[in-house]
Amino acid sequence: MIRSATSPVLNLLKRQYSNVAPTTKLFIDGQFVDSKTTQWVDLHDPATNNLVTRVPQSTQTEMEAAVESNLKAYESWKNTSVLTRQQLMLKLQAVIRRDMKKIAANITLEQGKTLADADGDVIRGIQVVEHACAAGTLLQGESLQTISKDMDITSYKVPIGVTAGICPFNFPAMVPLWMFPMALIAGNTMLLKPSERDPGATMLLCELLNEVGCPPGVVNVIHGTHDAVNFICDHPEIKAISFVGGDRAGKHIYSRGAANGKRIQSNMGAKNHAIVLPDADKNAALDSLVGAAFGAAGQRCMALSVVILVGEARKWIPDLVAKAKQLKVNAGHEPGTDVGPVISPQAKEKILQLIEAGIKQGAKCPLDGRNVKVEKYPNGNFVGPTILTEVLPSHDCYTQEIFGPVLSVMTADTLDDAIAIINKNPYGNGTAIFTTSGNHARQFVHEVDAGQVGVNVPIPVPLPMFSFTGSRGSFRGDLHFYGKQGLNFYTETKTITSLWRKGAVPASSTPSVAMPVHN
Ligand code: NAD
């Protein structure tokens, strides 16, 4: 028996207990349940590498139970009124907004990004929920009266069934919110598999779904890695998969899921180029570049990781370096931090290797963040802002996605040459131009082959009334996330052709075996 608060035994127990991190639960049928697995993924705070939680590799039985629950919930959810779904989204957006700081704090703990950036992660997700509140308009079909004599055609957007979402680590709130609100308003249910590296935000969103009265099983959450992903790709009751993440997983999921007859949207890696013309507003352009290259420690799929300085703009490198040098590297929750840690020691190692490879292959490094020291957090995965110049298309630091705070600088003599560099790169997620010239901007917009284009806008992620339209190597599938395309992804179109003859139908007629043409 423990007798007093000062008991050495109690202190020992307390110490031991504090070393046992809680485990992340599954969310099945509206309940948070402990996994029975024997396999766990340890999740560490990227700023300290202290253990935060253990994430289960869900067992086959647990995953089956989750789909079963999704399937059961679908039978009634698909028949709920559009107004009911809309009202759920209205309530959900209010409670997410209320708990934004709590969700953001969890993102900073598990993912490492700064608190301000984590707020942005949640807000960009809330915007999709707000968009989903327009279900009544978004779900409208089409109709045409008197397409032929006494004949009308109407189309409905109908749900497709159980859908699944597989998420990356870098936007733990925004990406799940790209997925389930759009799936739900269309009448589907969804099985989510958040990143095993930071599932906390998804779990908080599930608490909120319960709070606002989302019926059990409409959203379920399993955890895991390859086995969980393959389970989703293979399960016959899962009709569509939304994936966001890297190339390897994205291509695998696209092929395996599509081979099983599923609809897939797969958002993958990127190499986003900016062009800076000498007629640009220099200060604004350089500030935008620094923010978009080093914000979130470069771990955004729309980060600007390459800049092409055209003509005289190549003289601006020292100013670019000076601005990047001002950024403060520290733990994401510390006030004034600009650049937090990267997600893991392995990610840091890969970033350092690509910087080194670039230098070995001939790039110069006027700003080197490899040995950055963050005194209070000596064990964190920190990489300081790094600028590589004289980068060539053949360098490894150019051909591979670095996904860290590294900006590669290239130069070109003309806008045509700069556009040609971008169009040769296999990725097509985003790009931006900085210029004060309308005709240069227009040429760029029309000739550059990337899906999301910014004109003096460094991170041109479209708001949810449009769609996230990454292209070429950054996307596989046909219908993009959110907006009208997102809704089409989560629905089938059912078309009804009706004939209601006015007046008496002729008593006798001759059957026609020719194809009806309804002229
Ligand atoms: P990741 O591909 O490692 O992981 C994404 C998901 O796939 C996770 O849930 C993970 O468990 C699973 N997974 C990982 N490897 C797998 C494999 N071999 N087989 C099956 N499943 C696997 O991606 P990440 O590191 O979490 O995220 C960063 C990547 O995501 C970057 O490449 C970034 O560009 C990309 N990303 C793209 C977008 C976009 O919209 N285009 C947005 C955010 C992130």
XYZ file of C-alpha atoms and ligand atoms in Angstrom:
563
model
C 0.000 0.000 0.000
C 1.270 3.470 -0.786
C 1.136 5.484 2.414
C 2.188 9.013 1.685
C 2.807 11.333 -1.217
C 6.481 11.445 -0.320
C 6.862 7.666 -0.332
C 9.922 6.665 -2.367
C 7.871 3.799 -3.813
C 5.200 6.210 -5.014
C 7.811 8.470 -6.551
C 9.331 5.493 -8.336
C 5.924 4.401 -9.568
C 5.180 7.929 -10.727
C 8.469 8.065 -12.567
C 7.821 4.724 -14.181
C 4.288 5.708 -15.082
C 5.468 8.917 -16.725
C 7.654 6.785 -18.970
C 4.691 4.812 -20.218
C 3.245 6.829 -23.048
C -0.490 6.515 -23.663
C -1.560 4.640 -26.732
C -3.601 5.993 -29.616
C -6.985 4.329 -29.864
C -9.012 3.137 -32.805
C -12.351 4.826 -33.528
C -14.937 2.251 -34.502
C -18.713 2.604 -34.389
C -18.502 5.840 -32.426
C -16.270 4.296 -29.727
C -12.614 4.908 -28.925
C -11.236 1.412 -28.466
C -7.886 -0.051 -27.490
C -6.257 -2.135 -30.167
C -5.455 -5.746 -29.380
C -2.397 -5.640 -31.606
C 1.077 -6.686 -30.599
C 2.661 -4.357 -33.145
C 3.058 -0.661 -32.418
C 4.644 2.370 -34.052
C 6.319 4.677 -31.540
C 5.510 8.318 -32.160
C 8.118 10.852 -31.019
C 7.922 14.616 -30.556
C 10.127 15.872 -33.432
C 11.528 18.664 -31.229
C 12.787 16.340 -28.482
C 12.428 12.784 -29.760
C 10.593 11.950 -26.525
C 7.949 9.283 -26.878
C 4.489 10.842 -27.195
C 2.250 7.885 -27.921
C 2.237 4.416 -29.440
C 0.164 3.930 -32.560
C -1.268 0.464 -33.189
C -0.922 -1.536 -36.360
C -4.603 -2.479 -36.421
C -5.336 -6.188 -36.538
C -7.239 -7.802 -39.411
C -10.243 -8.345 -37.104
C -10.263 -4.680 -36.099
C -10.063 -3.501 -39.703
C -12.850 -5.878 -40.731
C -14.973 -4.611 -37.839
C -14.416 -1.036 -38.954
C -15.601 -1.692 -42.519
C -18.534 -3.696 -41.227
C -19.542 -0.723 -39.107
C -19.090 1.681 -42.056
C -21.263 -0.575 -44.175
C -24.015 -0.792 -41.587
C -23.972 2.981 -41.054
C -24.131 3.540 -44.822
C -27.529 1.853 -45.036
C -29.136 4.638 -43.025
C -26.705 7.521 -43.676
C -27.316 7.412 -47.436
C -31.012 8.042 -46.737
C -30.567 10.983 -44.360
C -31.827 14.235 -45.768
C -29.407 16.632 -47.382
C -30.416 19.159 -44.729
C -29.402 16.760 -41.957
C -25.950 16.293 -43.500
C -25.621 20.010 -44.038
C -26.571 20.746 -40.425
C -23.976 18.249 -39.211
C -21.316 20.152 -41.149
C -22.505 23.487 -39.780
C -22.187 22.176 -36.226
C -18.855 20.528 -36.997
C -17.295 23.694 -38.346
C -18.315 25.567 -35.179
C -16.749 23.042 -32.793
C -13.572 22.659 -34.841
C -13.204 26.439 -34.771
C -13.848 26.419 -31.013
C -11.160 23.730 -30.468
C -8.735 25.025 -33.073
C -5.982 25.823 -30.543
C -6.259 22.385 -28.954
C -5.980 20.646 -32.328
C -3.121 22.926 -33.354
C -1.233 22.165 -30.119
C -1.561 18.456 -30.830
C -0.250 18.995 -34.367
C 2.760 20.888 -33.030
C 3.462 18.132 -30.505
C 3.207 15.239 -32.950
C 4.280 16.867 -36.218
C 6.585 19.679 -35.098
C 5.285 22.636 -37.122
C 4.925 26.037 -35.454
C 1.692 26.825 -33.630
C 0.816 29.557 -36.142
C 1.349 27.142 -39.000
C -0.690 24.472 -37.200
C -3.542 26.992 -36.900
C -3.343 27.351 -40.689
C -3.477 23.550 -41.042
C -6.777 23.505 -39.126
C -8.220 26.600 -40.828
C -7.599 25.261 -44.339
C -9.501 22.152 -43.214
C -12.357 24.155 -41.710
C -12.756 25.902 -45.054
C -13.593 22.553 -46.643
C -16.161 21.883 -43.919
C -17.668 25.307 -44.625
C -17.746 24.432 -48.310
C -19.475 21.145 -47.468
C -22.217 23.156 -45.735
C -23.364 24.051 -49.261
C -24.428 20.422 -49.770
C -27.856 21.498 -51.019
C -26.332 23.250 -53.994
C -23.330 21.012 -54.516
C -25.429 17.872 -54.789
C -27.878 19.178 -57.341
C -28.112 17.180 -60.517
C -29.354 18.323 -63.914
C -32.661 18.149 -65.654
C -34.092 18.854 -69.074
C -37.774 19.046 -69.707
C -39.399 17.732 -72.917
C -36.240 16.192 -74.301
C -38.639 14.405 -76.589
C -42.422 14.472 -76.736
C -43.723 13.931 -73.166
C -40.259 12.812 -72.107
C -37.975 14.384 -69.446
C -34.458 13.571 -68.254
C -33.247 14.172 -64.720
C -29.917 13.246 -63.151
C -29.113 12.736 -59.468
C -25.758 12.591 -57.718
C -25.964 9.449 -55.587
C -23.491 8.154 -52.984
C -21.118 5.316 -53.803
C -20.899 3.519 -50.453
C -18.006 3.005 -48.084
C -15.049 5.214 -49.022
C -11.562 5.382 -47.525
C -8.981 8.087 -46.880
C -5.233 7.506 -46.455
C -3.348 10.532 -45.125
C 0.224 11.887 -44.997
C 2.027 13.298 -41.974
C 2.432 16.872 -43.107
C -1.138 18.202 -42.746
C -2.677 16.112 -39.961
C -5.911 18.146 -39.789
C -6.293 19.649 -43.248
C -5.971 16.448 -45.275
C -8.534 14.345 -43.351
C -10.799 17.389 -43.664
C -10.261 17.402 -47.433
C -11.741 13.921 -47.362
C -14.502 13.001 -44.923
C -16.692 16.151 -45.061
C -17.036 15.852 -48.837
C -17.606 12.093 -48.645
C -20.222 12.468 -45.905
C -22.355 15.212 -47.425
C -22.733 13.036 -50.516
C -24.181 10.275 -48.308
C -21.117 8.007 -48.091
C -19.401 6.674 -45.009
C -15.619 6.808 -44.596
C -12.823 4.713 -43.179
C -9.838 6.932 -42.370
C -6.247 5.864 -41.942
C -4.322 8.863 -40.676
C -0.550 8.942 -40.870
C 0.952 6.651 -38.252
C 3.318 9.528 -37.525
C 0.673 11.992 -36.274
C -2.857 10.587 -35.931
C -3.774 12.849 -32.968
C -5.597 15.545 -34.941
C -7.817 12.945 -36.611
C -8.697 11.495 -33.198
C -9.658 14.937 -31.908
C -11.844 15.443 -34.980
C -13.565 12.131 -34.196
C -14.351 13.365 -30.668
C -15.973 16.372 -32.309
C -17.945 14.162 -34.716
C -19.390 12.381 -31.687
C -20.140 15.690 -29.990
C -22.152 16.986 -32.949
C -24.143 13.779 -33.253
C -22.554 12.081 -36.246
C -24.072 8.575 -36.188
C -21.735 5.726 -35.168
C -19.908 4.118 -38.086
C -20.269 7.035 -40.487
C -16.573 7.734 -39.871
C -14.260 5.031 -38.524
C -10.509 5.213 -37.967
C -7.938 2.450 -38.215
C -4.203 2.862 -37.783
C -1.232 1.198 -39.338
C 1.114 1.212 -42.274
C 1.460 -1.083 -45.293
C -0.927 -3.815 -44.113
C -3.665 -1.304 -43.316
C -3.159 0.346 -46.714
C -3.286 -2.974 -48.551
C -6.389 -3.963 -46.590
C -8.076 -0.784 -47.868
C -6.921 -1.399 -51.449
C -8.272 -4.962 -51.411
C -11.501 -4.796 -49.410
C -14.412 -5.377 -51.807
C -16.807 -3.137 -49.852
C -14.566 -0.062 -50.146
C -15.570 1.661 -53.361
C -13.226 4.657 -53.511
C -9.888 5.713 -52.012
C -8.634 9.223 -51.466
C -4.875 9.239 -50.986
C -2.437 12.035 -50.189
C 1.255 11.302 -49.674
C 4.460 10.353 -51.421
C 5.012 8.860 -54.872
C 5.822 5.334 -53.816
C 2.702 4.804 -51.754
C 0.539 6.833 -54.168
C 1.488 4.798 -57.240
C 1.074 1.540 -55.325
C -2.374 2.493 -54.020
C -3.472 3.756 -57.434
C -2.487 0.492 -59.172
C -3.652 -1.928 -56.504
C -6.891 -0.106 -55.748
C -7.767 0.441 -59.418
C -6.998 -3.210 -60.218
C -9.660 -4.034 -57.631
C -12.159 -1.824 -59.420
C -11.999 1.138 -57.036
C -12.139 4.796 -57.876
C -8.872 6.456 -56.781
C -7.662 10.017 -56.385
C -3.952 10.040 -55.550
C -2.157 13.285 -54.715
C 1.581 12.694 -54.626
C 4.982 14.399 -54.462
C 6.110 17.680 -55.918
C 8.907 19.959 -56.996
C 7.399 23.403 -57.183
C 9.305 26.069 -59.104
C 9.040 29.818 -58.809
C 10.213 32.160 -61.533
C 11.458 35.586 -60.495
C 11.689 38.136 -63.295
C 13.918 41.206 -62.947
C 10.822 43.433 -63.165
C 9.362 41.851 -59.983
C 8.802 43.816 -56.787
C 12.066 42.579 -55.299
C 11.256 42.745 -51.607
C 7.814 41.206 -51.909
C 9.118 38.447 -54.195
C 12.009 37.519 -51.897
C 9.773 37.552 -48.806
C 7.299 35.275 -50.584
C 10.074 32.907 -51.628
C 11.524 32.652 -48.148
C 8.100 32.035 -46.599
C 7.116 29.397 -49.144
C 10.474 27.592 -49.185
C 11.140 27.415 -45.444
C 7.672 27.623 -43.839
C 6.651 24.292 -42.255
C 10.370 23.419 -42.559
C 9.753 22.873 -46.270
C 7.378 19.984 -45.537
C 4.498 21.205 -47.675
C 3.597 19.614 -50.977
C 3.168 23.179 -52.283
C 6.443 24.472 -50.810
C 8.543 26.383 -53.322
C 11.643 24.203 -53.449
C 13.203 25.638 -56.634
C 13.539 29.225 -57.788
C 14.642 30.240 -61.280
C 16.093 33.734 -61.261
C 15.795 35.223 -64.735
C 18.322 37.690 -66.184
C 19.372 40.421 -63.762
C 17.331 38.862 -60.957
C 20.262 36.467 -60.458
C 21.986 39.341 -58.658
C 19.434 39.056 -55.845
C 20.942 35.897 -54.317
C 22.747 37.766 -51.465
C 19.481 39.482 -50.497
C 17.665 36.155 -50.597
C 20.298 34.603 -48.332
C 20.135 37.568 -45.942
C 16.368 37.209 -45.569
C 16.512 33.434 -45.028
C 19.247 33.899 -42.400
C 16.842 35.900 -40.238
C 14.524 32.923 -39.704
C 14.526 31.488 -36.203
C 14.858 27.726 -35.869
C 13.319 26.313 -32.691
C 10.642 23.990 -31.325
C 7.263 24.715 -32.888
C 5.606 25.731 -29.600
C 8.300 28.285 -28.701
C 7.232 31.873 -29.376
C 8.856 33.472 -32.388
C 9.791 30.204 -34.117
C 9.824 30.359 -37.912
C 11.208 26.919 -38.707
C 10.401 23.905 -36.553
C 11.975 20.442 -36.669
C 11.421 17.988 -39.511
C 9.309 14.946 -38.809
C 11.947 12.311 -37.933
C 15.675 11.631 -37.635
C 15.360 9.595 -40.872
C 13.805 12.541 -42.710
C 16.593 14.787 -41.406
C 19.218 12.296 -42.590
C 17.708 12.172 -46.087
C 17.648 15.984 -46.298
C 21.294 16.230 -45.199
C 22.290 13.579 -47.747
C 20.604 15.446 -50.601
C 22.259 18.742 -49.600
C 25.610 16.988 -49.524
C 24.974 15.296 -52.865
C 24.097 18.673 -54.388
C 27.342 20.204 -53.145
C 29.379 17.210 -54.377
C 27.730 17.479 -57.796
C 28.695 21.156 -58.142
C 26.078 23.268 -56.372
C 27.235 26.081 -54.063
C 25.814 26.496 -50.573
C 25.734 30.150 -49.469
C 23.400 29.251 -46.589
C 24.021 25.912 -44.890
C 21.568 24.781 -42.205
C 23.016 21.330 -41.718
C 24.708 22.055 -38.410
C 22.081 24.280 -36.893
C 22.103 24.177 -33.077
C 18.956 24.631 -31.043
C 20.304 24.808 -27.500
C 17.129 24.040 -25.589
C 16.290 21.052 -27.817
C 19.560 19.255 -28.553
C 17.790 16.040 -29.584
C 15.350 17.588 -32.069
C 15.328 16.903 -35.824
C 16.345 20.418 -36.773
C 17.647 21.541 -40.155
C 18.209 25.249 -40.694
C 17.189 27.085 -43.869
C 19.563 26.041 -46.622
C 20.113 27.617 -50.030
C 21.842 25.764 -52.845
C 22.818 27.799 -55.904
C 24.053 26.830 -59.381
C 21.765 23.808 -59.200
C 21.420 21.877 -62.471
C 18.550 19.636 -63.623
C 20.855 16.603 -63.338
C 21.646 17.126 -59.631
C 20.083 14.707 -57.136
C 18.874 17.656 -55.052
C 16.828 18.663 -58.108
C 15.610 15.295 -59.326
C 14.431 14.158 -55.875
C 11.838 15.694 -53.583
C 13.822 16.932 -50.551
C 10.805 17.790 -48.360
C 12.887 19.929 -46.026
C 13.938 23.586 -45.618
C 16.117 23.647 -48.724
C 15.740 26.063 -51.633
C 17.513 25.218 -54.895
C 18.399 28.235 -57.012
C 18.711 27.998 -60.799
C 19.155 30.747 -63.359
C 17.860 31.348 -66.888
C 18.389 34.065 -69.473
C 14.782 34.380 -70.568
C 11.264 33.617 -69.416
C 10.992 31.058 -72.250
C 14.045 29.204 -70.911
C 12.678 29.250 -67.365
C 9.291 27.884 -68.460
C 11.082 25.146 -70.418
C 12.913 24.021 -67.256
C 9.623 23.739 -65.353
C 7.859 21.904 -68.157
C 10.650 19.303 -68.338
C 10.287 18.484 -64.652
C 8.025 15.441 -64.177
C 5.967 16.989 -61.351
C 3.066 19.400 -61.841
C 1.735 20.298 -58.420
C 2.296 24.052 -58.232
C 4.330 26.926 -59.585
C 4.493 30.702 -59.270
C 5.822 33.726 -61.098
C 6.881 37.030 -59.569
C 6.601 39.917 -61.996
C 4.996 43.326 -62.477
C 4.437 42.659 -66.160
C 0.975 41.555 -67.253
C 2.139 40.096 -70.547
C 4.890 38.022 -68.886
C 2.406 36.800 -66.307
C -0.078 35.884 -69.008
C 2.531 34.023 -71.054
C 3.547 32.064 -67.956
C -0.027 31.181 -67.010
C -0.753 29.853 -70.484
C 2.517 28.062 -71.230
C 3.545 26.526 -67.925
C 2.526 22.889 -67.470
C 1.563 22.703 -63.800
C -1.846 22.313 -62.222
C -1.812 25.204 -59.723
C -0.311 28.466 -60.849
C 0.377 31.574 -58.780
C 0.922 35.071 -60.108
C 2.720 36.910 -57.300
C 1.163 34.253 -55.036
C 3.746 31.808 -53.691
C 1.468 28.973 -52.504
C -1.484 28.936 -54.901
C -3.584 26.292 -53.142
C -7.116 26.884 -54.425
C -9.885 27.490 -51.904
C -12.446 24.681 -51.626
C -14.979 26.147 -54.053
C -12.354 25.236 -56.658
C -10.379 21.977 -56.552
C -6.790 21.051 -55.644
C -5.577 20.509 -59.181
C -2.019 19.160 -59.062
C -1.149 17.527 -62.382
C 1.314 15.257 -64.233
C 3.610 13.345 -61.821
C 1.936 14.899 -58.783
C -1.438 13.255 -59.394
C -3.023 10.022 -60.504
C -6.743 9.786 -61.050
C -9.384 11.795 -62.847
C -11.221 13.803 -60.226
C -9.408 16.091 -57.828
C -9.954 16.813 -54.139
C -12.810 19.077 -52.967
C -14.844 21.570 -54.999
C -17.135 20.250 -57.736
C -14.593 17.607 -58.709
C -14.376 16.369 -55.128
C -18.132 15.965 -55.012
C -18.125 14.128 -58.331
C -15.430 11.810 -56.970
C -17.690 10.781 -54.106
C -20.856 10.331 -56.197
C -22.222 8.389 -59.114
C -24.552 10.103 -61.535
C -27.895 8.375 -61.984
C -29.911 9.550 -64.991
C -33.653 9.004 -65.226
C -35.502 9.211 -68.523
C -39.300 9.359 -68.048
C -42.154 9.177 -70.491
C -45.576 10.268 -69.302
C -47.874 10.484 -72.332
C -50.372 13.283 -72.228
C -53.881 12.114 -72.866
C -54.986 8.674 -73.923
C -52.281 6.249 -75.015
C -53.153 4.780 -78.477
C -54.979 1.459 -77.965
C -52.940 -0.470 -80.515
C -49.466 0.189 -81.838
C -46.725 -1.764 -83.594
C -43.575 -2.656 -81.643
C -40.435 -1.042 -83.042
C -37.125 -2.913 -82.831
C -35.038 0.003 -84.138
C -32.894 1.977 -81.688
C -35.155 4.705 -80.221
C -33.906 8.154 -81.242
C -36.585 10.342 -79.628
C -36.601 12.962 -82.353
P 3.997 8.689 -47.288
O 3.723 8.289 -48.683
O 5.194 8.163 -46.609
O 2.746 8.281 -46.353
C 1.425 8.569 -46.749
C 0.513 7.435 -46.302
O 0.829 6.252 -47.024
C 0.652 7.112 -44.829
O -0.637 6.913 -44.296
C 1.493 5.842 -44.813
O 1.155 4.970 -43.761
C 1.220 5.189 -46.148
N 2.404 4.562 -46.754
C 3.670 5.013 -46.735
N 4.475 4.219 -47.465
C 3.701 3.242 -47.955
C 3.942 2.125 -48.815
N 5.159 1.882 -49.300
N 2.898 1.331 -49.124
C 1.672 1.587 -48.668
N 1.390 2.639 -47.852
C 2.386 3.453 -47.500
O 3.962 10.281 -47.260
P 4.352 11.224 -46.065
O 5.826 11.161 -45.861
O 3.471 10.967 -44.917
O 3.965 12.660 -46.663
C 4.842 13.430 -47.434
C 4.595 13.237 -48.905
O 3.243 13.555 -49.202
C 5.432 14.161 -49.776
O 5.873 13.458 -50.890
C 4.460 15.254 -50.177
O 4.779 15.912 -51.385
C 3.195 14.469 -50.292
N 2.023 15.315 -50.155
C 1.320 15.584 -51.288
C 0.228 16.409 -51.220
C -0.546 16.726 -52.456
O -1.679 17.192 -52.336
N 0.000 16.498 -53.647
C -0.169 16.963 -49.992
C 0.562 16.641 -48.852
C 1.667 15.808 -48.950
